[in-house]
Coordinates of C-alpha atoms in Angstrom, one line a residue:
M204 CA 0.0 0.0 0.0
Q205 CA 1.5 3.4 -1.0
T206 CA 2.0 6.2 1.4
R207 CA 0.5 9.6 0.9
T208 CA 4.0 11.0 0.0
E209 CA 4.7 8.4 -2.6
K210 CA 1.2 8.8 -4.1
K211 CA 1.8 12.6 -4.3
K212 CA 5.2 12.2 -6.1
K213 CA 3.7 9.8 -8.6
E214 CA 0.9 12.2 -9.4
Q215 CA 3.4 15.1 -9.8
W216 CA 5.5 13.0 -12.2
A217 CA 2.4 12.0 -14.2
S218 CA 1.4 15.7 -14.5
L219 CA 4.8 16.6 -16.2
E220 CA 4.9 16.8 -19.9
P221 CA 6.9 14.0 -21.6
I222 CA 9.6 16.4 -22.6
N223 CA 10.3 17.5 -19.1
Q224 CA 10.4 13.9 -18.0
N225 CA 13.1 13.2 -20.5
R226 CA 15.1 16.2 -19.3
L227 CA 15.1 15.0 -15.7
F228 CA 16.0 11.5 -16.7
F229 CA 19.1 12.7 -18.7
I230 CA 20.1 15.0 -15.9
G231 CA 20.0 12.1 -13.4
I232 CA 22.2 10.0 -15.8
F233 CA 24.7 12.9 -16.2
F234 CA 25.1 13.4 -12.4
T235 CA 25.4 9.7 -11.8
F236 CA 28.1 9.4 -14.4
A237 CA 29.9 12.5 -13.0
I238 CA 29.9 11.0 -9.5
F239 CA 31.4 7.7 -10.8
M240 CA 34.0 9.7 -12.7
L241 CA 35.0 11.5 -9.5
I242 CA 35.1 8.2 -7.6
G243 CA 37.4 6.8 -10.3
R244 CA 39.7 9.8 -10.3
L245 CA 39.9 9.6 -6.5
A246 CA 40.8 5.9 -6.8
V247 CA 43.6 6.7 -9.2
I248 CA 44.9 9.5 -7.0
Q249 CA 44.8 7.3 -3.8
I250 CA 45.8 3.9 -5.2
I251 CA 47.8 4.4 -8.4
D252 CA 49.4 7.8 -8.0
G253 CA 49.2 7.9 -4.2
P254 CA 52.9 7.1 -3.6
E255 CA 54.1 9.8 -6.0
Y256 CA 51.8 12.5 -4.4
Q257 CA 53.0 11.3 -1.0
K258 CA 56.6 11.8 -2.1
K259 CA 55.8 15.3 -3.3
A260 CA 54.0 16.1 -0.1
M261 CA 56.8 14.8 1.9
G262 CA 59.2 17.0 0.0
Q263 CA 57.3 20.0 1.3
W264 CA 57.5 19.1 5.0
F265 CA 60.3 16.5 5.3
K266 CA 63.9 17.8 5.1
E267 CA 66.4 14.9 4.6
L268 CA 69.5 15.0 6.8
P269 CA 72.8 13.4 6.2
A270 CA 72.6 10.3 8.4
G271 CA 76.3 9.9 8.8
M272 CA 77.9 6.5 8.3
D273 CA 74.8 4.4 7.6
R274 CA 76.8 1.2 7.6
G275 CA 77.0 -2.1 9.4
K276 CA 79.2 -2.4 12.4
I277 CA 82.6 -4.1 12.7
F278 CA 83.2 -6.2 15.9
D279 CA 86.1 -8.1 17.4
R280 CA 85.9 -11.9 17.9
N281 CA 84.2 -11.3 21.3
M282 CA 81.6 -9.0 19.9
I283 CA 83.3 -5.9 21.2
P284 CA 82.5 -3.1 18.7
L285 CA 85.5 -1.7 16.9
T286 CA 83.3 1.0 15.2
N287 CA 80.2 3.0 16.3
R288 CA 81.4 3.0 19.9
K289 CA 80.2 6.5 20.8
T290 CA 77.1 8.5 20.2
T291 CA 77.3 12.3 19.8
S292 CA 74.8 15.2 19.4
N293 CA 75.3 17.2 16.2
L294 CA 74.1 20.2 14.4
I295 CA 73.3 19.6 10.7
I296 CA 73.7 22.8 8.7
Y297 CA 72.7 23.4 5.1
P298 CA 75.0 26.3 4.1
E299 CA 73.0 27.2 1.0
I300 CA 70.0 28.3 3.0
F301 CA 71.7 29.2 6.3
P302 CA 71.6 33.0 7.0
M303 CA 75.2 33.9 7.2
T304 CA 74.9 36.7 9.8
D305 CA 77.4 37.5 12.5
T306 CA 74.8 36.7 15.2
N307 CA 74.1 33.2 13.8
I308 CA 77.8 32.4 13.4
Q309 CA 78.5 33.6 16.9
L310 CA 75.7 31.3 18.2
L311 CA 77.2 28.3 16.3
S312 CA 80.6 29.1 17.7
Q313 CA 79.3 29.0 21.2
L314 CA 77.6 25.6 20.6
T315 CA 80.4 23.9 18.8
K316 CA 83.5 25.5 20.4
L317 CA 84.8 26.2 16.9
S318 CA 86.2 29.6 16.1
I319 CA 84.3 32.1 14.0
Y320 CA 87.0 32.1 11.4
V321 CA 86.8 28.3 11.0
L322 CA 83.0 28.3 10.8
K323 CA 82.8 31.2 8.3
Y324 CA 85.7 30.4 6.0
E325 CA 86.1 26.6 6.3
E326 CA 83.0 24.8 7.5
L327 CA 80.2 27.0 6.1
S328 CA 82.0 27.5 2.8
S329 CA 81.0 24.0 1.8
N330 CA 78.3 23.5 -0.8
R331 CA 76.9 20.4 0.9
P332 CA 75.4 19.7 4.4
I333 CA 77.9 19.8 7.2
Q334 CA 77.8 18.1 10.6
L335 CA 79.2 19.8 13.7
E336 CA 79.4 18.2 17.1
I337 CA 77.6 20.0 19.9
K338 CA 80.1 20.6 22.7
N339 CA 78.1 23.1 24.7
Y340 CA 74.8 21.6 25.9
D341 CA 73.1 24.8 26.8
T342 CA 69.4 24.0 25.9
G343 CA 68.5 27.6 25.4
L344 CA 71.3 28.1 22.9
I345 CA 70.4 24.8 21.1
R346 CA 66.7 25.9 20.9
E347 CA 67.7 29.2 19.5
A348 CA 69.9 27.6 16.9
L349 CA 67.2 25.2 15.8
G350 CA 65.0 28.2 15.0
I351 CA 67.5 29.3 12.3
K352 CA 66.7 28.4 8.8
G353 CA 68.8 25.5 7.6
V354 CA 69.9 24.3 11.1
Y355 CA 68.8 20.9 12.5
S356 CA 70.0 18.6 15.2
M357 CA 70.7 14.9 15.1
D358 CA 72.2 12.3 17.3
S359 CA 74.6 9.9 15.5
A360 CA 77.0 7.1 16.2
E361 CA 80.6 8.1 15.5
R362 CA 82.1 5.6 13.0
Y363 CA 85.5 6.1 14.5
S364 CA 86.7 7.4 17.8
Q365 CA 89.7 9.4 18.9
S366 CA 91.1 6.3 20.7
Q367 CA 90.4 4.1 17.6
I368 CA 92.4 0.8 17.5
A369 CA 93.1 -1.3 14.4
A370 CA 92.8 1.7 12.1
H371 CA 94.7 0.0 9.3
V372 CA 92.7 -3.2 9.5
I373 CA 89.3 -1.3 9.6
G374 CA 90.3 1.2 7.0
Y375 CA 88.2 4.3 6.4
I376 CA 85.3 5.6 4.2
N377 CA 84.8 8.4 1.8
K378 CA 82.2 10.4 3.8
I379 CA 80.8 12.1 0.7
D380 CA 79.5 8.9 -0.8
N381 CA 79.8 6.5 2.1
V382 CA 82.1 4.1 0.2
G383 CA 84.9 2.1 1.9
N384 CA 88.4 3.2 0.7
K385 CA 90.7 0.9 2.7
G386 CA 90.8 -2.2 4.8
I387 CA 87.7 -4.0 5.9
E388 CA 85.6 -1.0 5.0
K389 CA 86.6 -1.5 1.4
Q390 CA 86.7 -5.3 1.2
Y391 CA 83.2 -5.6 2.7
D392 CA 81.7 -2.4 1.5
Q393 CA 78.8 -4.1 -0.2
I394 CA 77.9 -6.2 2.8
L395 CA 78.2 -3.2 5.2
T396 CA 75.9 -1.0 3.2
E397 CA 73.4 -3.6 2.0
Y398 CA 69.8 -2.9 3.2
R399 CA 70.9 0.2 5.0
S400 CA 69.0 3.0 3.2
N401 CA 67.1 4.6 6.1
V402 CA 66.6 8.3 5.7
I403 CA 66.5 10.6 8.7
G404 CA 64.7 13.9 8.3
A405 CA 63.2 16.8 10.1
I406 CA 59.6 18.0 10.0
V407 CA 59.8 21.5 8.7
D408 CA 57.7 24.5 7.8
A409 CA 57.7 26.5 4.5
Q410 CA 60.8 28.3 5.6
K411 CA 62.7 25.0 6.2
R412 CA 62.7 25.5 10.0
V413 CA 62.0 22.6 12.4
I414 CA 58.4 22.6 13.6
P415 CA 58.6 22.4 17.4
G416 CA 57.1 19.3 18.8
L417 CA 57.1 17.2 15.6
G418 CA 60.8 16.5 15.8
Y419 CA 62.5 14.0 13.5
R420 CA 61.4 10.9 11.5
T421 CA 63.2 7.9 10.1
L422 CA 61.9 6.6 6.8
T423 CA 63.0 3.3 5.2
K424 CA 63.7 3.3 1.5
D425 CA 64.4 -0.4 1.3
S426 CA 62.9 -3.0 3.6
H427 CA 63.6 -6.1 1.6
G428 CA 66.4 -7.4 3.9
I429 CA 68.2 -7.1 7.2
G430 CA 71.5 -5.2 7.6
K431 CA 74.7 -7.1 8.1
N432 CA 77.8 -6.7 10.2
V433 CA 81.3 -8.0 10.1
V434 CA 83.0 -9.9 13.0
L435 CA 86.8 -10.0 12.9
T436 CA 89.1 -12.5 14.4
L437 CA 90.9 -9.7 16.2
D438 CA 90.9 -9.7 20.0
Y439 CA 90.2 -6.2 21.3
D440 CA 92.5 -6.6 24.3
I441 CA 95.4 -8.1 22.3
Q442 CA 95.1 -5.4 19.7
K443 CA 95.2 -2.7 22.4
I444 CA 98.2 -4.3 24.0
I445 CA 100.3 -4.4 20.9
E446 CA 99.5 -0.8 20.0
E447 CA 100.2 0.5 23.5
E448 CA 103.5 -1.3 23.8
F449 CA 104.8 -0.4 20.4
D450 CA 103.8 3.3 20.8
K451 CA 105.8 3.5 24.1
L452 CA 109.1 3.5 22.2
Y453 CA 108.8 3.3 18.4
E454 CA 107.2 5.2 15.5
K455 CA 107.3 2.9 12.5
G456 CA 106.7 -0.8 12.1
S457 CA 104.2 -3.6 12.6
V458 CA 103.2 -6.3 15.0
V459 CA 101.2 -9.4 14.1
V460 CA 99.7 -11.8 16.7
T461 CA 98.2 -15.1 15.5
D462 CA 96.6 -18.1 17.0
V463 CA 99.1 -20.7 15.7
K464 CA 96.6 -23.5 15.6
S465 CA 93.7 -21.8 13.8
G466 CA 95.5 -19.2 11.8
D467 CA 93.3 -16.5 13.2
V468 CA 94.9 -13.0 13.3
L469 CA 94.4 -11.8 16.9
G470 CA 96.2 -8.6 16.5
L471 CA 97.6 -6.6 13.5
M472 CA 98.9 -3.1 13.9
S473 CA 100.9 -0.7 11.7
R474 CA 102.7 2.6 12.5
P475 CA 102.6 5.5 11.9
N476 CA 98.9 5.6 12.5
F477 CA 96.3 7.9 11.0
D478 CA 93.1 9.6 12.0
Q479 CA 90.3 8.0 10.0
D480 CA 88.2 11.2 10.3
K481 CA 90.9 13.4 8.9
V482 CA 92.4 11.5 6.0
A483 CA 93.0 14.7 4.0
N484 CA 95.7 15.6 6.5
Y485 CA 97.9 12.8 5.2
L486 CA 97.5 13.0 1.4
E487 CA 100.8 14.9 0.9
S488 CA 102.7 13.1 3.7
N489 CA 105.8 11.1 2.9
N490 CA 105.4 8.9 6.0
K491 CA 103.0 6.4 4.3
E492 CA 100.5 6.6 7.1
F493 CA 97.9 4.8 5.0
Y494 CA 100.2 1.9 4.4
N495 CA 99.5 -1.2 6.5
R496 CA 103.1 -2.2 7.1
G497 CA 102.0 -5.7 8.2
I498 CA 100.8 -6.6 4.7
Q499 CA 101.5 -3.8 2.3
I500 CA 105.3 -3.2 2.4
G501 CA 108.0 -5.8 1.6
Y502 CA 111.0 -5.8 3.9
P503 CA 114.3 -7.8 3.8
P504 CA 113.7 -10.4 6.5
G505 CA 117.3 -10.5 7.7
S506 CA 118.2 -13.4 10.0
V507 CA 114.6 -14.5 10.6
F508 CA 115.0 -16.0 7.1
K509 CA 117.5 -18.4 8.6
I510 CA 114.5 -20.4 9.8
I511 CA 113.7 -21.2 6.1
V512 CA 117.4 -22.0 5.3
A513 CA 117.5 -24.3 8.3
A514 CA 114.3 -26.0 7.3
A515 CA 115.7 -26.6 3.8
A516 CA 118.9 -28.0 5.1
L517 CA 117.2 -30.3 7.6
E518 CA 114.5 -31.4 5.2
N519 CA 117.2 -32.5 2.7
N520 CA 119.4 -34.1 5.4
I521 CA 122.3 -31.7 4.7
I522 CA 122.8 -30.7 8.3
H523 CA 122.7 -32.0 11.9
H524 CA 122.7 -30.1 15.2
D525 CA 126.4 -30.8 15.8
T526 CA 127.6 -30.0 12.2
K527 CA 130.6 -27.7 12.5
F528 CA 131.4 -24.5 10.7
H529 CA 134.3 -22.0 10.9
C530 CA 133.5 -18.3 11.2
N531 CA 136.2 -15.7 10.5
G532 CA 133.8 -12.8 11.0
Y533 CA 133.0 -12.6 7.2
E534 CA 132.5 -14.5 4.0
E535 CA 133.7 -13.6 0.6
I536 CA 131.9 -14.8 -2.5
D537 CA 132.9 -13.7 -6.0
G538 CA 134.7 -10.7 -4.6
V539 CA 131.8 -9.6 -2.4
V540 CA 132.5 -9.5 1.3
I541 CA 129.5 -10.2 3.7
K542 CA 130.2 -9.5 7.4
C543 CA 129.0 -11.5 10.4
S544 CA 128.0 -9.8 13.7
S545 CA 131.2 -11.2 15.1
F546 CA 133.4 -9.3 12.6
D547 CA 134.9 -6.8 15.1
K548 CA 135.8 -9.7 17.4
G549 CA 137.5 -11.7 14.7
G550 CA 134.7 -14.1 14.2
H551 CA 133.0 -16.9 16.1
G552 CA 135.7 -19.4 15.3
E553 CA 134.6 -23.0 15.2
I554 CA 130.9 -23.1 15.8
D555 CA 128.3 -25.9 15.5
F556 CA 124.9 -25.5 13.7
E557 CA 122.9 -25.3 16.9
R558 CA 125.1 -22.5 18.3
A559 CA 125.2 -20.7 14.9
F560 CA 121.4 -20.5 14.8
A561 CA 121.2 -19.3 18.4
V562 CA 123.8 -16.5 17.9
S563 CA 122.7 -15.9 14.3
C564 CA 126.2 -16.4 12.7
N565 CA 126.1 -15.1 9.1
S566 CA 129.3 -16.9 8.1
A567 CA 127.9 -20.3 9.1
F568 CA 124.6 -19.8 7.3
I569 CA 126.3 -18.5 4.1
Q570 CA 128.4 -21.7 4.1
L571 CA 125.2 -23.7 4.8
G572 CA 123.3 -21.9 2.1
Q573 CA 126.0 -22.8 -0.4
Q574 CA 125.7 -26.5 0.6
V575 CA 121.9 -26.5 0.4
G576 CA 121.8 -24.5 -2.9
G577 CA 119.7 -21.6 -3.9
K578 CA 117.1 -23.7 -5.7
K579 CA 116.2 -25.7 -2.6
I580 CA 116.1 -22.6 -0.5
L581 CA 113.6 -21.0 -2.9
E582 CA 111.5 -24.2 -3.0
M583 CA 111.3 -24.2 0.8
S584 CA 110.4 -20.5 0.8
Q585 CA 107.5 -21.1 -1.6
R586 CA 106.4 -24.1 0.4
L587 CA 106.1 -21.9 3.4
G588 CA 104.1 -19.3 1.6
L589 CA 106.7 -16.6 0.8
G590 CA 106.4 -14.9 -2.5
S591 CA 102.6 -15.4 -2.5
L592 CA 99.6 -13.7 -1.0
T593 CA 98.4 -15.2 2.3
N594 CA 94.9 -14.3 1.0
I595 CA 94.0 -12.5 4.2
E596 CA 90.7 -10.6 3.7
L597 CA 92.4 -7.2 3.2
P598 CA 92.7 -5.7 -0.2
E599 CA 96.0 -4.0 0.3
E600 CA 98.1 -7.2 0.7
I601 CA 101.2 -7.7 -1.5
P602 CA 102.9 -11.0 -2.2
G603 CA 106.4 -9.9 -1.4
Q604 CA 109.3 -11.0 -3.6
L605 CA 111.6 -14.0 -4.0
P606 CA 114.9 -13.7 -5.8
T607 CA 115.2 -15.1 -9.4
E608 CA 117.2 -18.2 -10.0
D609 CA 119.8 -16.1 -11.8
Y610 CA 120.2 -13.9 -8.7
I611 CA 121.1 -16.8 -6.4
K612 CA 124.1 -17.8 -8.5
G613 CA 127.3 -16.4 -7.3
A614 CA 127.2 -13.8 -4.5
G615 CA 123.5 -13.8 -4.5
I616 CA 123.4 -17.1 -2.5
G617 CA 125.3 -15.4 0.2
N618 CA 122.7 -12.6 0.5
I619 CA 119.7 -14.9 0.4
S620 CA 121.2 -17.3 3.1
I621 CA 121.1 -14.4 5.6
G622 CA 117.8 -12.9 4.4
Q623 CA 119.2 -10.0 2.3
G624 CA 119.5 -9.0 -1.3
T625 CA 116.3 -8.9 -3.5
L626 CA 114.3 -10.9 -1.0
E627 CA 111.3 -9.1 0.4
V628 CA 108.6 -10.4 2.8
T629 CA 105.8 -8.9 4.9
P630 CA 105.5 -9.3 8.6
L631 CA 102.3 -11.3 8.1
Q632 CA 104.1 -13.8 5.9
I633 CA 106.8 -14.3 8.5
A634 CA 104.0 -14.7 11.1
R635 CA 102.5 -17.5 9.0
V636 CA 105.9 -19.2 8.7
T637 CA 106.4 -19.0 12.5
A638 CA 102.9 -20.5 13.1
A639 CA 103.7 -23.4 10.8
I640 CA 106.9 -24.2 12.8
A641 CA 105.0 -24.0 16.1
N642 CA 102.2 -26.1 14.6
D643 CA 104.5 -29.0 13.8
G644 CA 104.8 -28.2 10.1
I645 CA 101.2 -27.5 9.4
L646 CA 100.7 -24.3 7.3
T647 CA 97.2 -22.9 8.0
D648 CA 95.2 -20.4 6.1
I649 CA 95.3 -16.9 7.6
S650 CA 92.0 -15.2 8.5
I651 CA 91.1 -11.9 9.9
V652 CA 87.3 -12.1 9.3
K653 CA 85.4 -14.6 11.4
D654 CA 81.7 -14.2 10.6
I655 CA 79.1 -12.1 8.9
I656 CA 76.1 -11.6 11.1
D657 CA 72.8 -9.7 10.7
D658 CA 71.4 -7.0 13.0
N659 CA 69.6 -9.7 15.0
N660 CA 73.0 -11.3 15.7
Q661 CA 72.1 -14.3 13.5
L662 CA 75.0 -15.9 11.6
V663 CA 74.8 -15.1 7.9
L664 CA 78.2 -16.5 6.7
D665 CA 81.2 -18.2 8.3
E666 CA 84.1 -16.4 6.6
Q667 CA 87.0 -18.2 8.2
Q668 CA 89.4 -20.1 5.9
S669 CA 90.4 -23.5 7.2
E670 CA 92.8 -25.2 4.7
R671 CA 95.7 -26.9 6.5
V672 CA 98.7 -28.2 4.5
S673 CA 101.6 -30.2 5.9
V674 CA 104.7 -28.4 4.6
L675 CA 107.3 -29.8 6.9
S676 CA 107.8 -33.2 8.6
E677 CA 107.0 -33.2 12.3
E678 CA 110.7 -34.3 12.9
V679 CA 112.1 -31.3 11.1
S680 CA 109.6 -28.9 12.8
S681 CA 110.6 -30.3 16.2
K682 CA 114.3 -29.6 15.5
I683 CA 113.6 -26.1 14.5
Q684 CA 111.4 -25.5 17.6
Y685 CA 114.4 -26.7 19.6
L686 CA 116.7 -24.3 17.8
M687 CA 114.2 -21.4 18.4
K688 CA 114.1 -22.2 22.1
K689 CA 117.9 -21.9 22.2
V690 CA 117.7 -18.5 20.6
V691 CA 115.7 -17.3 23.7
T692 CA 117.6 -19.2 26.4
E693 CA 121.1 -18.9 25.1
G694 CA 121.2 -16.7 22.1
T695 CA 120.3 -13.3 20.6
G696 CA 116.8 -13.4 22.1
N697 CA 117.9 -13.7 25.7
K698 CA 116.2 -10.5 26.7
I699 CA 112.9 -12.5 26.6
R700 CA 111.9 -13.9 30.0
L701 CA 108.6 -15.7 29.8
E702 CA 109.5 -18.8 31.9
N703 CA 106.4 -18.2 34.1
E704 CA 104.3 -18.0 31.0
G705 CA 105.5 -21.4 29.7
G706 CA 108.6 -20.2 27.9
A707 CA 109.1 -18.7 24.5
A708 CA 110.9 -19.6 21.3
G709 CA 111.8 -17.4 18.3
K710 CA 114.4 -15.9 16.0
T711 CA 115.9 -12.4 15.9
G712 CA 116.7 -10.5 12.7
S713 CA 118.6 -7.3 11.8
A714 CA 117.9 -6.5 8.2
E715 CA 119.7 -3.9 6.1
G716 CA 117.3 -2.0 4.0
S717 CA 116.5 1.5 2.9
S718 CA 113.9 4.1 4.1
E719 CA 113.3 7.5 2.7
G720 CA 116.6 7.2 0.7
R721 CA 118.7 6.3 3.7
N722 CA 120.4 3.0 4.6
V723 CA 118.8 1.6 7.7
V724 CA 118.6 -1.5 9.8
H725 CA 115.2 -3.0 10.5
A726 CA 114.7 -4.9 13.8
W727 CA 112.9 -8.2 13.6
F728 CA 111.7 -10.8 16.1
T729 CA 109.3 -13.7 15.4
G730 CA 108.4 -16.3 17.9
Y731 CA 105.7 -18.0 19.9
F732 CA 104.7 -19.1 23.4
P733 CA 104.2 -21.2 25.4
T734 CA 106.8 -23.6 24.0
D735 CA 105.2 -26.9 24.9
E736 CA 101.7 -26.1 23.8
P737 CA 102.2 -23.1 21.4
K738 CA 99.2 -20.8 21.3
Y739 CA 100.3 -17.3 20.4
G740 CA 102.6 -16.4 17.5
I741 CA 104.1 -12.9 17.6
T742 CA 106.0 -11.2 14.8
I743 CA 107.5 -7.8 15.3
L744 CA 109.1 -5.4 12.8
V745 CA 110.5 -2.1 14.0
E746 CA 111.4 -0.1 10.9
D747 CA 114.8 1.6 11.2
G748 CA 115.0 0.1 14.7
G749 CA 118.4 -1.5 14.7
G750 CA 119.2 -4.9 16.3
G751 CA 116.5 -7.4 16.6
G752 CA 117.9 -8.8 19.8
T753 CA 118.1 -5.4 21.5
V754 CA 114.9 -3.8 20.1
A755 CA 112.3 -6.3 18.9
A756 CA 113.0 -9.1 21.4
P757 CA 112.3 -6.9 24.5
L758 CA 109.1 -5.8 22.8
F759 CA 108.1 -9.4 22.3
H760 CA 108.7 -9.9 26.0
E761 CA 106.4 -7.1 27.1
I762 CA 103.6 -8.0 24.7
G763 CA 103.8 -11.7 25.6
K764 CA 103.7 -10.9 29.3
R765 CA 100.6 -8.7 29.0
I766 CA 98.8 -11.2 26.8
A767 CA 99.4 -14.0 29.3
E768 CA 98.0 -11.7 32.1
V769 CA 94.9 -11.0 30.1
E770 CA 94.4 -14.8 29.5
K771 CA 94.5 -15.6 33.3

């Protein structure tokens, strides 16, 4: 049954002329179509073009800030961070929109403790955003600064610290494009930056000033994965020990500490050091601060090479511990005179092989080298990894250099027998040789990267190399271990006193070389401790240091003693 209202509407429609009915019908269709068109357009704006409009809107109220080093962290073997150890509060300034008035610059000077001159003519002269650490935490001044156009604040983790250790291992980055330039930063740049594209920005008004109360936002550009971090084999405490002990007395050189069983590098330092935040300061320097002397510069090994000569002689049954030599204080080969350390005393006289190794008699080893032959010495060198990369996970490593077969003919055999001439090695290579001796003739791959983990501390990749090759018989290794013990107890390494730590074994070296156009003598010591169950191998090079027994051996003692104390 129709209501009165419905009946009235029906009567009104019937009373209209047909032409008017048609007009109303088409008007209704038109408005219906228009409404559907609007709905469709809104759908396009919201669903299809929504992200683009959102991006444009964000550009109006979101000011992106340079987020510093947006990279994965680098840890030591015990998960102690080697980077990102400290968080600082900073002012981010955009010079192109910052009002360069005396009042504003004075305010920045008060907050950052930088001089007006540095701010005006150095920092603010940049054409890109700059980051200045806040050193005066006066909240009133900070609030006033944030009211200036182009000034924002942001807390960020410092990639490197003033007390940074292992700088040459970690390397550094180009802050402009956040790309690793040296060391682990370079070798694992892709891993350290993968899935790390967060953007930090401030909520700003039309004048690009921070809107009070809205603060800062973090936006994620790429959420398809989890960021990764690198875990090194370095031990933070050991690394700190070797740097502190070396810095007490010396300026140039390297120290390498290894786990002789696993091949893990527990410590690797190089001097002179450099500030990873101020790399421009060293670009015109002649001191090679960027060079990792443990892997990147080849040095004559001097008498530490006598380990290889002894190994070749013993492996080929050319020598025994009581084989006798006669030392006049020098040897002459093809008119070339090579002196022994005993030259001023008229020589060692008659000396057996064991004693010759302990006191590092050049005459005896030149005679021995002639008996063994240059070819067998080179073969043993190659077997122990000299002349080749260790394949440590650092891009700067060099292979060193072995003499040619032509060089070792004539006087060259005399030079190579005592680790001189065209022979060049890196401290890391000598450390690997030492570990092979301590490890009963097993040459182990060298590693400085342990794991790759994600931000949830889940293992992503085990990076450690584990190849082990027998390069010496256990019998020969045992004999060389005995000889190296004699060096410490009765020979040139007698300044080492680690009896309470299980005793030490090693070999000194004093290598003639050149540095900055001068003839110098580099001090070497390579060894291990404890002697019965070797654990730590330590190789020391003091560039232009002098005698290995008087310079490098005492440093080995101090480092070994402190490492043993940490282990207790």
